[in-house]
Structures are given as structure tokens and as C-alpha cells.
Coordinates of C-alpha atoms in Angstrom, one line a residue:
M1 CA -11.0 -3.3 41.3
K2 CA -11.3 -5.6 38.4
V3 CA -9.6 -4.6 35.1
D4 CA -10.6 -6.2 31.8
I5 CA -7.8 -7.2 29.4
I6 CA -9.1 -7.0 25.8
M7 CA -7.9 -8.2 22.4
P8 CA -6.2 -5.1 21.0
K9 CA -6.8 -3.7 17.5
M10 CA -3.6 -4.1 15.6
G11 CA -4.6 -2.4 12.4
E12 CA -7.4 -0.7 10.6
S13 CA -8.5 -3.8 8.7
I14 CA -7.8 -6.2 11.6
N15 CA -11.0 -7.5 13.3
E16 CA -9.7 -10.5 15.3
G17 CA -6.5 -12.0 16.7
T18 CA -5.4 -15.5 17.7
I19 CA -3.9 -16.1 21.1
I20 CA -0.7 -18.0 20.6
K21 CA 0.7 -18.2 24.1
W22 CA -0.2 -17.3 27.7
H23 CA 2.8 -16.2 29.8
K24 CA 0.7 -16.2 33.0
K25 CA -1.9 -18.5 34.5
V26 CA -4.8 -17.8 36.8
G27 CA -3.6 -16.8 40.3
D28 CA -0.3 -15.3 39.1
E29 CA 0.7 -11.9 40.3
V30 CA 1.4 -9.5 37.4
K31 CA 3.1 -6.1 37.1
K32 CA 2.2 -3.2 34.9
D33 CA 3.8 -3.5 31.4
E34 CA 4.8 -7.2 32.1
I35 CA 4.1 -9.4 29.1
I36 CA 1.1 -11.7 29.8
Y37 CA 0.2 -13.1 26.4
E38 CA 1.1 -13.2 22.7
I39 CA -1.2 -12.8 19.7
S40 CA -1.0 -13.3 16.0
T41 CA -2.9 -11.4 13.3
D42 CA -2.7 -11.2 9.5
K43 CA -0.2 -8.4 9.8
V44 CA 1.9 -8.9 13.0
D45 CA 2.8 -11.2 15.8
T46 CA 3.2 -9.3 19.1
E47 CA 3.4 -9.5 22.9
I48 CA 0.7 -7.8 25.0
P49 CA 1.7 -6.1 28.3
C50 CA -0.4 -6.0 31.4
P51 CA -2.2 -2.6 31.9
A52 CA -1.9 -2.6 35.7
D53 CA -0.4 -4.3 38.8
G54 CA -2.6 -7.0 40.3
K55 CA -3.5 -10.7 40.2
L56 CA -4.8 -12.6 37.1
V57 CA -8.1 -13.9 38.3
E58 CA -9.7 -15.2 35.1
I59 CA -8.7 -16.3 31.6
K60 CA -11.6 -16.2 29.1
A61 CA -9.8 -17.2 25.9
Y62 CA -7.2 -19.9 25.5
E63 CA -4.2 -20.6 23.3
N64 CA -5.0 -21.1 19.6
E65 CA -8.4 -19.5 20.1
T66 CA -9.4 -16.7 17.7
V67 CA -11.0 -13.7 19.4
P68 CA -12.7 -10.6 18.0
V69 CA -11.0 -7.2 18.6
N70 CA -12.1 -5.5 21.9
E71 CA -13.4 -8.8 23.4
V72 CA -12.3 -9.5 27.0
V73 CA -9.7 -12.3 27.1
A74 CA -8.8 -12.0 30.8
I75 CA -9.5 -10.2 34.0
I76 CA -7.0 -8.9 36.7
E77 CA -7.8 -7.8 40.2
T78 CA -5.8 -4.7 41.3
D79 CA -7.0 -4.7 44.9
A80 CA -4.8 -7.1 46.9
D81 CA -7.4 -7.3 49.7
A82 CA -10.4 -7.9 47.4
K83 CA -12.5 -10.9 48.1
I84 CA -14.6 -12.8 45.6
E85 CA -18.3 -12.4 46.5
E86 CA -20.4 -15.5 46.5
T87 CA -24.2 -15.7 47.0
K88 CA -25.2 -18.7 49.0
E89 CA -28.1 -20.1 51.0
E90 CA -27.8 -19.9 54.8
D91 CA -27.9 -23.6 55.4
E92 CA -26.2 -24.8 52.2
P93 CA -22.4 -24.9 51.8
S94 CA -21.1 -23.1 48.7
T95 CA -18.3 -25.5 48.0
D96 CA -17.8 -29.2 48.1
Q97 CA -14.1 -29.8 47.4
I98 CA -10.8 -28.0 47.1
G99 CA -10.2 -26.9 43.5
S100 CA -11.6 -24.0 41.4
V101 CA -13.4 -25.2 38.3
V102 CA -12.2 -24.1 34.8
D103 CA -14.5 -24.5 31.9
V104 CA -13.1 -26.0 28.7
P105 CA -15.1 -24.6 25.7
M106 CA -15.3 -25.8 22.1
P107 CA -12.7 -23.5 20.4
K108 CA -13.4 -21.3 17.4
M109 CA -11.1 -22.6 14.6
G110 CA -11.9 -20.0 12.0
E111 CA -14.2 -17.1 11.1
S112 CA -16.8 -19.2 9.3
I113 CA -16.6 -22.2 11.7
F114 CA -19.6 -22.4 14.1
E115 CA -19.4 -26.0 15.4
G116 CA -17.0 -28.9 15.8
T117 CA -17.3 -32.7 16.2
I118 CA -15.5 -34.4 19.1
I119 CA -13.7 -37.3 17.5
E120 CA -11.6 -38.5 20.5
W121 CA -11.3 -38.1 24.2
H122 CA -7.8 -38.7 25.5
K123 CA -8.8 -38.3 29.1
K124 CA -11.8 -39.4 31.2
V125 CA -13.5 -38.0 34.4
G126 CA -11.1 -38.3 37.3
D127 CA -7.9 -38.2 35.2
T128 CA -5.2 -35.6 36.1
V129 CA -4.0 -33.3 33.4
K130 CA -1.1 -30.9 32.9
V131 CA -1.4 -27.5 31.2
D132 CA -1.0 -27.9 27.4
E133 CA -1.6 -31.7 27.6
I134 CA -3.9 -32.9 24.9
I135 CA -7.3 -33.8 26.3
Y136 CA -9.5 -34.2 23.2
E137 CA -9.6 -34.0 19.4
I138 CA -12.1 -32.2 17.2
S139 CA -13.0 -32.1 13.5
T140 CA -14.5 -29.2 11.5
D141 CA -15.2 -28.7 7.8
K142 CA -11.7 -27.1 7.5
V143 CA -9.4 -28.7 10.0
D144 CA -8.9 -31.6 12.4
T145 CA -7.0 -30.6 15.5
E146 CA -6.0 -31.5 19.1
V147 CA -7.2 -29.3 22.0
P148 CA -4.9 -28.9 25.0
S149 CA -5.8 -28.3 28.6
P150 CA -5.7 -24.7 29.7
V151 CA -4.6 -25.5 33.3
D152 CA -3.2 -28.2 35.6
G153 CA -5.9 -30.1 37.4
T154 CA -8.3 -33.0 37.4
I155 CA -11.2 -33.5 34.9
V156 CA -14.4 -33.4 37.0
E157 CA -17.0 -33.4 34.2
I158 CA -17.3 -34.3 30.5
L159 CA -20.5 -32.8 29.0
Y160 CA -20.3 -34.3 25.5
K161 CA -19.2 -37.7 24.3
K162 CA -17.3 -38.9 21.2
N163 CA -19.0 -38.0 17.8
D164 CA -21.2 -35.3 19.4
V165 CA -21.4 -32.1 17.4
V166 CA -20.9 -29.0 19.6
E167 CA -21.4 -25.3 18.9
V168 CA -18.4 -23.0 19.2
G169 CA -18.1 -21.6 22.7
K170 CA -20.2 -24.3 24.4
I171 CA -18.5 -25.9 27.4
V172 CA -17.4 -29.5 26.7
A173 CA -15.6 -30.3 30.0
R174 CA -14.6 -28.9 33.3
I175 CA -11.3 -29.1 35.1
S176 CA -10.7 -28.7 38.9
T177 CA -7.4 -27.0 39.7
K178 CA -5.5 -27.5 42.9
S179 CA -6.4 -24.3 44.8
G180 CA -9.6 -22.5 45.8
Y181 CA -13.1 -24.1 45.9
R182 CA -15.6 -25.5 43.5
K183 CA -19.1 -24.0 43.7
V184 CA -21.9 -26.4 44.3
K185 CA -24.8 -26.2 42.0
S186 CA -28.2 -25.5 43.5
E187 CA -31.1 -27.8 42.6
K188 CA -32.4 -25.1 40.3
E189 CA -29.1 -24.8 38.5
E190 CA -28.9 -28.6 38.1
I191 CA -32.4 -28.6 36.5
I192 CA -31.3 -25.8 34.1
A193 CA -28.1 -27.6 33.2
T194 CA -29.9 -30.8 32.6
E195 CA -32.4 -29.1 30.3
K196 CA -29.6 -27.4 28.4
L197 CA -27.8 -30.7 27.9
K198 CA -31.0 -32.3 26.6
E199 CA -31.5 -29.4 24.2
S200 CA -27.8 -29.8 22.9
K201 CA -28.3 -33.5 22.4
S202 CA -31.6 -33.0 20.5
E203 CA -29.8 -30.5 18.2
V204 CA -27.4 -33.2 17.0
K205 CA -30.0 -36.0 17.0
T206 CA -30.9 -35.3 13.4
Q207 CA -27.2 -35.3 12.3
A208 CA -26.6 -38.6 14.2
A209 CA -29.7 -40.2 12.6
T210 CA -28.4 -39.2 9.1
E211 CA -25.1 -40.8 9.9
R212 CA -26.8 -44.0 11.0
K213 CA -28.9 -44.1 7.9
I214 CA -25.8 -43.8 5.7
R215 CA -24.1 -46.6 7.6
D216 CA -27.1 -48.9 7.5
K217 CA -27.7 -48.2 3.9
K218 CA -24.2 -49.1 2.9
N219 CA -24.2 -52.2 5.2
S220 CA -20.7 -51.2 6.4
Q221 CA -19.2 -53.0 9.4
S222 CA -16.2 -50.6 9.7
N223 CA -15.3 -48.7 12.8
K224 CA -13.4 -46.0 10.8
F225 CA -14.5 -42.5 11.8
F226 CA -16.0 -40.1 9.2
S227 CA -16.9 -36.5 10.2
P228 CA -20.5 -35.3 9.7
L229 CA -19.4 -33.1 6.9
V230 CA -17.7 -35.9 5.0
L231 CA -20.8 -38.2 5.5
N232 CA -23.1 -35.4 4.3
I233 CA -21.0 -34.9 1.1
A234 CA -21.0 -38.7 0.5
S235 CA -24.8 -38.8 0.9
K236 CA -25.4 -36.0 -1.6
E237 CA -22.9 -37.4 -4.1
G238 CA -24.0 -41.0 -3.9
I239 CA -20.7 -42.2 -2.5
T240 CA -21.0 -45.6 -0.9
M241 CA -19.5 -46.5 2.4
G242 CA -17.2 -48.9 0.6
E243 CA -15.9 -46.1 -1.5
L244 CA -15.3 -44.0 1.6
E245 CA -13.3 -46.8 3.1
S246 CA -11.1 -46.8 0.0
I247 CA -10.2 -43.1 0.2
V248 CA -6.7 -42.5 1.6
G249 CA -7.2 -39.8 4.3
T250 CA -4.7 -37.0 4.9
G251 CA -6.2 -35.9 8.3
I252 CA -5.1 -36.9 11.8
S253 CA -4.6 -40.7 12.1
G254 CA -5.5 -41.0 8.4
R255 CA -9.0 -39.6 8.7
V256 CA -10.7 -38.5 5.5
T257 CA -11.1 -34.7 5.2
K258 CA -13.3 -32.6 3.1
K259 CA -10.5 -32.0 0.6
D260 CA -9.9 -35.8 0.3
I261 CA -13.5 -36.6 -0.6
L262 CA -13.8 -33.7 -3.0
N263 CA -10.6 -34.8 -4.8
Y264 CA -12.1 -38.3 -5.0
I265 CA -15.3 -37.0 -6.5
D266 CA -13.4 -34.9 -9.1
K267 CA -11.3 -38.0 -10.1
K268 CA -14.4 -40.2 -10.2
G269 CA -16.2 -37.7 -12.4
T270 CA -13.2 -37.6 -14.8
K271 CA -13.2 -41.4 -15.0
Q272 CA -16.9 -41.6 -15.7
S273 CA -16.7 -39.1 -18.5
T274 CA -14.0 -41.0 -20.2
P275 CA -15.5 -42.8 -23.3
A276 CA -12.9 -45.6 -23.4
P277 CA -10.5 -47.0 -20.9
E278 CA -6.9 -46.0 -21.2
L279 CA -3.9 -48.2 -20.8
S280 CA -2.3 -47.9 -17.4
V281 CA 1.0 -46.2 -17.8
A282 CA 3.4 -46.1 -14.9
R283 CA 4.4 -42.5 -14.1
P284 CA 7.1 -41.3 -11.7
I285 CA 5.7 -40.0 -8.4
T286 CA 6.9 -36.5 -7.6
A287 CA 8.2 -36.3 -4.1
S288 CA 6.6 -33.5 -2.0
E289 CA 6.3 -32.4 1.5
E290 CA 3.1 -30.9 3.0
I291 CA 4.0 -27.9 5.2
P292 CA 1.2 -26.3 7.2
M293 CA 0.9 -22.5 7.0
D294 CA 1.6 -20.5 10.1
N295 CA -1.0 -18.1 11.4
I296 CA 0.6 -14.9 10.0
R297 CA 1.0 -16.5 6.5
K298 CA -2.7 -17.5 6.5
R299 CA -3.7 -14.0 7.5
I300 CA -1.6 -12.4 4.7
M301 CA -3.2 -14.8 2.2
E302 CA -6.7 -13.8 3.3
H303 CA -5.7 -10.1 3.2
M304 CA -4.3 -10.3 -0.3
I305 CA -7.4 -12.2 -1.6
N306 CA -9.7 -9.6 0.0
S307 CA -7.8 -6.8 -1.7
R308 CA -7.9 -8.6 -5.0
D309 CA -11.6 -9.1 -4.7
T310 CA -12.3 -5.5 -3.5
S311 CA -10.2 -3.2 -5.6
V312 CA -10.1 -3.0 -9.4
H313 CA -6.3 -3.1 -9.8
V314 CA -4.6 -1.1 -12.6
T315 CA -0.8 -0.6 -12.7
E316 CA 1.1 2.2 -14.5
I317 CA 4.9 2.2 -14.8
M318 CA 7.4 5.0 -15.4
E319 CA 11.2 5.2 -15.7
V320 CA 13.0 7.7 -13.6
D321 CA 16.5 9.1 -14.1
M322 CA 18.0 9.1 -10.6
T323 CA 21.4 10.8 -11.5
K324 CA 21.0 13.8 -9.2
I325 CA 20.0 11.8 -6.1
Y326 CA 22.5 9.0 -6.9
N327 CA 25.4 11.5 -7.0
Y328 CA 24.2 13.3 -3.8
I329 CA 24.0 10.0 -1.8
K330 CA 27.3 8.8 -3.1
A331 CA 29.0 12.0 -2.1
N332 CA 27.3 12.5 1.3
K333 CA 26.4 9.0 2.6
E334 CA 29.4 8.6 4.9
R335 CA 29.1 12.1 6.3
F336 CA 25.5 11.6 7.3
L337 CA 26.4 8.2 8.9
Q338 CA 29.3 9.6 10.9
N339 CA 27.8 13.0 11.9
E340 CA 24.1 12.1 12.4
N341 CA 24.2 8.3 12.6
L342 CA 21.7 8.4 9.7
K343 CA 21.7 5.9 6.8
L344 CA 20.8 7.9 3.7
T345 CA 18.9 5.8 1.1
Y346 CA 16.7 6.3 -2.0
M347 CA 13.6 5.5 0.1
A348 CA 13.8 8.8 1.9
F349 CA 13.8 10.8 -1.3
I350 CA 11.1 8.6 -2.9
S351 CA 8.8 9.0 0.2
Y352 CA 9.3 12.7 0.2
A353 CA 8.4 12.9 -3.5
A354 CA 5.3 10.7 -2.9
V355 CA 4.1 12.9 -0.1
K356 CA 4.5 16.0 -2.3
A357 CA 2.4 14.3 -5.0
L358 CA -0.3 13.3 -2.5
K359 CA -0.7 16.9 -1.5
E360 CA -1.1 17.8 -5.1
F361 CA -3.5 15.0 -5.9
P362 CA -5.5 14.4 -2.6
L363 CA -7.9 11.8 -4.2
V364 CA -5.0 9.3 -4.2
N365 CA -4.9 9.8 -0.4
A366 CA -8.5 8.7 0.1
S367 CA -10.6 5.5 0.6
I368 CA -14.0 4.2 -0.5
S369 CA -16.9 3.6 1.9
K370 CA -19.8 2.1 -0.1
D371 CA -20.7 4.9 -2.5
K372 CA -18.8 7.6 -0.6
I373 CA -15.3 8.9 -1.0
L374 CA -13.4 9.5 2.3
L375 CA -10.7 12.2 1.7
K376 CA -8.0 11.8 4.4
K377 CA -6.8 15.1 6.0
D378 CA -3.6 13.4 7.3
I379 CA -0.9 11.8 5.2
N380 CA 0.2 8.7 7.0
L381 CA 2.7 7.0 4.7
G382 CA 2.9 3.2 5.0
I383 CA 6.3 1.5 4.4
A384 CA 6.1 -2.2 3.6
V385 CA 8.7 -4.2 5.7
A386 CA 9.6 -7.8 5.1
V387 CA 9.8 -9.8 8.4
E388 CA 11.7 -13.0 8.6
P389 CA 11.1 -15.8 7.8
N390 CA 8.2 -15.0 5.5
G391 CA 6.1 -12.2 6.9
L392 CA 5.1 -8.8 5.7
I393 CA 3.9 -5.8 7.7
V394 CA 3.1 -2.2 6.7
P395 CA 3.6 0.3 9.6
N396 CA 3.1 4.0 8.7
I397 CA 4.8 7.3 9.3
K398 CA 2.2 9.6 10.9
N399 CA 1.9 13.1 9.4
A400 CA 4.6 12.4 6.8
D401 CA 3.9 15.7 5.1
E402 CA 5.5 17.5 8.1
K403 CA 8.9 15.8 7.6
N404 CA 12.0 16.8 5.5
I405 CA 14.5 14.3 4.0
R406 CA 16.3 13.9 7.3
G407 CA 13.1 13.3 9.2
M408 CA 11.8 10.9 6.6
A409 CA 15.1 8.9 6.7
K410 CA 15.0 8.6 10.5
A411 CA 11.3 7.6 10.5
I412 CA 11.8 4.9 7.9
S413 CA 14.8 3.5 9.8
E414 CA 12.9 3.5 13.1
L415 CA 9.8 1.7 11.7
S416 CA 12.0 -1.0 10.1
R417 CA 13.9 -1.6 13.3
K418 CA 10.7 -1.9 15.4
A419 CA 9.0 -4.2 12.8
R420 CA 11.9 -6.6 12.8
T421 CA 12.2 -6.7 16.7
K422 CA 8.4 -7.0 17.3
G423 CA 8.4 -3.6 18.8
L424 CA 5.5 -2.1 16.8
S425 CA 2.5 -0.7 18.7
P426 CA -1.1 -0.8 17.4
D427 CA -0.8 3.0 16.6
D428 CA 2.2 2.3 14.3
I429 CA 0.0 0.0 12.1
M430 CA -3.3 1.7 12.2
G431 CA -4.4 4.7 10.1
G432 CA -2.3 4.4 7.0
T433 CA -3.5 6.4 3.9
F434 CA -1.0 5.5 1.2
S435 CA 1.7 2.8 1.0
I436 CA 5.1 2.2 -0.6
T437 CA 6.7 -1.2 -1.2
N438 CA 10.4 -1.4 -2.1
Y439 CA 10.9 -4.7 -4.0
G440 CA 14.0 -3.1 -5.6
V441 CA 16.0 -3.9 -2.4
F442 CA 16.0 -7.5 -3.6
G443 CA 17.1 -6.5 -7.1
A444 CA 13.7 -6.6 -8.8
L445 CA 13.3 -4.0 -11.5
F446 CA 9.5 -3.6 -11.3
G447 CA 6.3 -5.3 -10.2
T448 CA 2.6 -4.9 -9.8
P449 CA 1.9 -4.6 -6.0
I450 CA -1.4 -5.4 -4.3
I451 CA -3.2 -2.4 -2.7
N452 CA -3.2 -2.3 1.1
Q453 CA -6.9 -2.0 2.0
P454 CA -8.7 0.3 2.5
E455 CA -6.3 2.5 0.6
V456 CA -6.7 3.2 -3.1
A457 CA -3.1 3.1 -4.4
I458 CA 0.3 1.7 -3.6
L459 CA 3.7 2.8 -5.1
G460 CA 6.2 0.1 -6.1
V461 CA 9.9 0.9 -6.2
G462 CA 12.4 -1.0 -8.4
A463 CA 16.1 -1.3 -8.1
V464 CA 18.3 1.6 -9.2
V465 CA 20.5 0.1 -12.0
K466 CA 23.0 1.8 -14.4
R467 CA 21.8 1.4 -18.0
P468 CA 22.6 2.8 -21.4
V469 CA 20.1 5.5 -22.3
V470 CA 19.7 8.0 -25.1
I471 CA 20.7 11.5 -24.1
S472 CA 20.9 14.8 -26.0
V473 CA 24.3 16.6 -26.2
N474 CA 24.3 19.9 -28.1
G475 CA 21.2 18.8 -30.0
Q476 CA 22.7 15.5 -30.9
D477 CA 21.4 12.1 -29.6
T478 CA 24.0 9.9 -28.1
L479 CA 24.2 7.0 -25.6
G480 CA 25.1 7.6 -21.9
I481 CA 25.2 5.5 -18.8
K482 CA 22.8 6.6 -16.1
P483 CA 21.3 5.2 -12.9
M484 CA 17.7 4.4 -13.8
M485 CA 14.8 3.2 -11.8
Y486 CA 11.2 2.0 -12.6
L487 CA 8.3 3.2 -10.5
S488 CA 5.0 1.3 -10.6
L489 CA 1.7 2.6 -9.3
S490 CA -1.1 0.1 -8.6
H491 CA -4.4 2.0 -8.1
D492 CA -8.1 1.2 -7.6
H493 CA -9.8 2.1 -10.9
R494 CA -13.1 2.6 -8.9
L495 CA -11.7 5.9 -7.8
V496 CA -8.3 6.6 -9.4
D497 CA -8.5 6.4 -13.2
G498 CA -5.6 6.4 -15.7
L499 CA -5.4 10.1 -16.0
L500 CA -5.2 10.8 -12.3
G501 CA -2.8 7.9 -11.8
G502 CA -0.6 9.1 -14.6
K503 CA -0.4 12.6 -13.3
F504 CA 0.4 11.4 -9.8
L505 CA 3.2 9.2 -11.0
K506 CA 4.6 11.9 -13.3
S507 CA 4.7 14.3 -10.4
I508 CA 6.9 11.9 -8.4
K509 CA 9.1 11.4 -11.4
D510 CA 9.6 15.1 -12.0
T511 CA 10.4 15.7 -8.3
L512 CA 13.1 13.0 -8.3
Q513 CA 14.7 13.9 -11.6
N514 CA 14.9 17.6 -10.6
F515 CA 15.5 17.3 -6.9
D516 CA 16.9 20.4 -5.2
V517 CA 19.7 18.7 -3.3
G518 CA 20.8 22.1 -2.0
S519 CA 17.6 22.2 0.2
I520 CA 18.6 19.1 2.2

């Protein structure tokens, strides 16, 4: 029986994942729960186990390819005796040589990328290739990149030539591996393939004609490559081919990228608007190093921008006297650690107080869907965890309202451990209703956190610091030293206004300042 392996959903707002490594190749035997590939999303990098024992018979998505959630990325065959069925004519052989054929598609390099231009072939038909060996380069409006071979084998067909524009997902080449058989195309299939190839070529004919016109018009004799996007921008902005040649490119092999030409246009516009020439003054060049973002950092960036553009952020801040909890932790910390192997921290008490406030003000435990308010019946408390070297993930404690201080402390400790060891499951990340971020652990006093979509509020926790405060003794004001903490609540003003946000934050403050330590 064939079993589909799909791209898992790693969070409520996660709609796609990028395959960063395959641990198995086609033909390999796999065991249930054995790691077969790794993925990266905007919240987590994780390893995906095999759902059953069997043999990996097909890989549909390759390394560095971005795949929508629930789309099939591979297929395994669980029946060891299963045979691949082939329909063939009685008098015609179904194969012509040893070697199963693997399609090499134009990869999807981003959510808004629908085509790419082949800018260089590193291999030709008949060449042998190794897995992960670079076989061709592509250019899109966002990135130039090299595309590796998905398997070991021999290139038997190249469907598009250099400078052809190809839609994402279309097959650009085929590789024959060293086992199995290659299916022979029937006459009908050959005709269909030829027609499709003609259609593909006609689609890019207009683009190619435009490029030729620009080259002819500028009388350029250069062999330097410019992507269709760059040429299109140059045509619209009246940039000559000579000017294009003068632009210093930052892409692969010094190619001019979209960013390069737009920067040139901005500088050119500034120069043209200057009424009088300025004296050339030598200025020191600031040394800098361009470091590409890794996948998880790009996803975090997109997630933060989406939240900024979705929610109307408002932040309220209150100061909390943590004397009672400070004294309790100081007196009982070692006892909890020795007797229960439990690290008692402020976060357990703050989380408990937040859950109590959420039950009192359920609108803060909600989300917005168009013009509807979705009140959540469960309280799933998200705890932001920093992951080295520069990641951030927000797993959540399911049914947090059912836990006491001890249960809350254990749950927080377990989630933090799993986050830092890549042990989180999709269930740990999905379904959060309210989040807490503790920037105080780094010594920050307060901040204005960004809401974790699709939630409507997030609580920020500052460091507990001893400060002089005014206290009343026998009706007289005097100064005293107390452990103080700032709490900040960022909330979505579309649903949570200042009154509700203030009441919610005040409830947490009152619970912490008057905590019944005898109930622990």
C-alpha cells in the first residue's frame, strides 16, 4: 500500500514549509519514526519522521523547495512484494535503458514567485551528476540561485535552454538514475510533449523579443547577462544599455539585480534634481559585510510585518510590587529543586495570574475573523522562547486554566526544553490563544511586544529589580527598597480598547501583589 508523506502544519498561521534536507533517497528502506527529512518554517526548524515501515518510492519536492501545508512531498510503499504497474502495448517494449528517470522542476523560490529565468547550465545531456551537485542557475525578481541535482545519475534531457523563462513547477530537465528502467514515450506522448514545448516557447517569445529590441536600440555589443526583470525596468525608466553596463552588480558573478538597478535609478533621480553641481568630496567608505538571512529569520520577519500590518497595536504598562512572591521564591527555591526537581521562577506566578485574568476578561482570549469575534473556550497559554542563534518560537501550554503553580512551572520548563532541543511537535505550536514574552530574563525593564497572530494581546514581562519606592508606615510616607517589576500589555485596539486592557492588566497586578502563597 502506498502512503503519502505530507508537509505538516507547524502552527496556526503557518501555511508552507521549506525542505532543507532529505535524509533518505528514492529506493531506501525506511522504518516508522525514522527521520526522513527536515523542514524550516517562520517559527521552527524540525525533523519529520516516517509514518510507517516501507520503501521510499518517490520524492515530489526537493531541498530548498517551499511547499504548501498538506501537499504530498514523498510516497512510501509499505508492501514489500508490491510491483509497480505499467500499461504497455503488446508489441512495444515499455523501457529502453536501465535507469529510472527523475524530473527536475523549476523550483518555487518564494510565495509571490511564479517563474524563473535559466541563466546558466553547468551540465549538458550525457553528463553524469552527483546528488547536490549544481546543474543550473536561475534568476527571479527576488533572488539569483544555483539549483542542485536531486539524485545521482546521468542527464538524459534538457527541455529549456539558457535565458528561457520557465514557470514554477515545469520540468526543465530529466536525470536517469542507475537502477530501474526508463519508460519509453509512445508516439502520442511524443506529440503531446512537443506541443507543450512549443507552447512554452511561444509564452516566452514576447519577452525574448522585448529583450532583443532593447539590445538593438542601445546598439550594445556586450555579452553580459541581464535578467528579464532588470531589462523591463530599464526599458520603462529609459536606462540605456551603456548605463546598465556601468552598474556594479551584487548578484551571482556580478550580475545586476532588481535592487541594484532601483538603487541606480534613485541615485540618478537625485543627481538630475540637483540644481548645481557639487564639489567632489572624498568620504571614508564604511566597511560592511553582507550576510544572507537564514530561512527562519526571513519567516520571523514576514510574521512580524504581517502582525504590524494586521493589528492596531496599543501598549499599556503597569508597575508591580513583587515582594510577597520574591520572598516566597527566596525561601523555597532550593526545597522545590531538591524535593521535586522543579525550578521555581516568577514566570509560573505571572502565567497563573494571566490565566486568572483571562477567565475574568474572556475577550482578551479571543481572535478576529473578518467582522466576527471568535471567543476561545480553551485557554492555551503561549510562552515565547528564544532559540539560538537568533530564532524565536512560541509553543503553548494547553488548557492552562487547569494547572496550579506547580503544574505551570513544570509545563513552562518542559516547553522550553523541547524548544531548544528541536523536540516540539506541531500540537505544541498550534492553537495558542494568548502569549507571554519574558524579555526581563535579559535584564530589560519593559518593552512593547508584537502580538502573535491571530491573537489579540500579548503580555510583556520585565526584570524584577530592587528599587526605592514610596511606602506608607503608620500614615507617614517614607522610602523603602522593594523588588519591582514592569508589566506591559500590547493589545489589538480593533477589539481590546484601553478600558478593557487596563482592567485586564490591573487584575494581573492585584493577583501578584496579593498572592496567597499559603495555597501553593
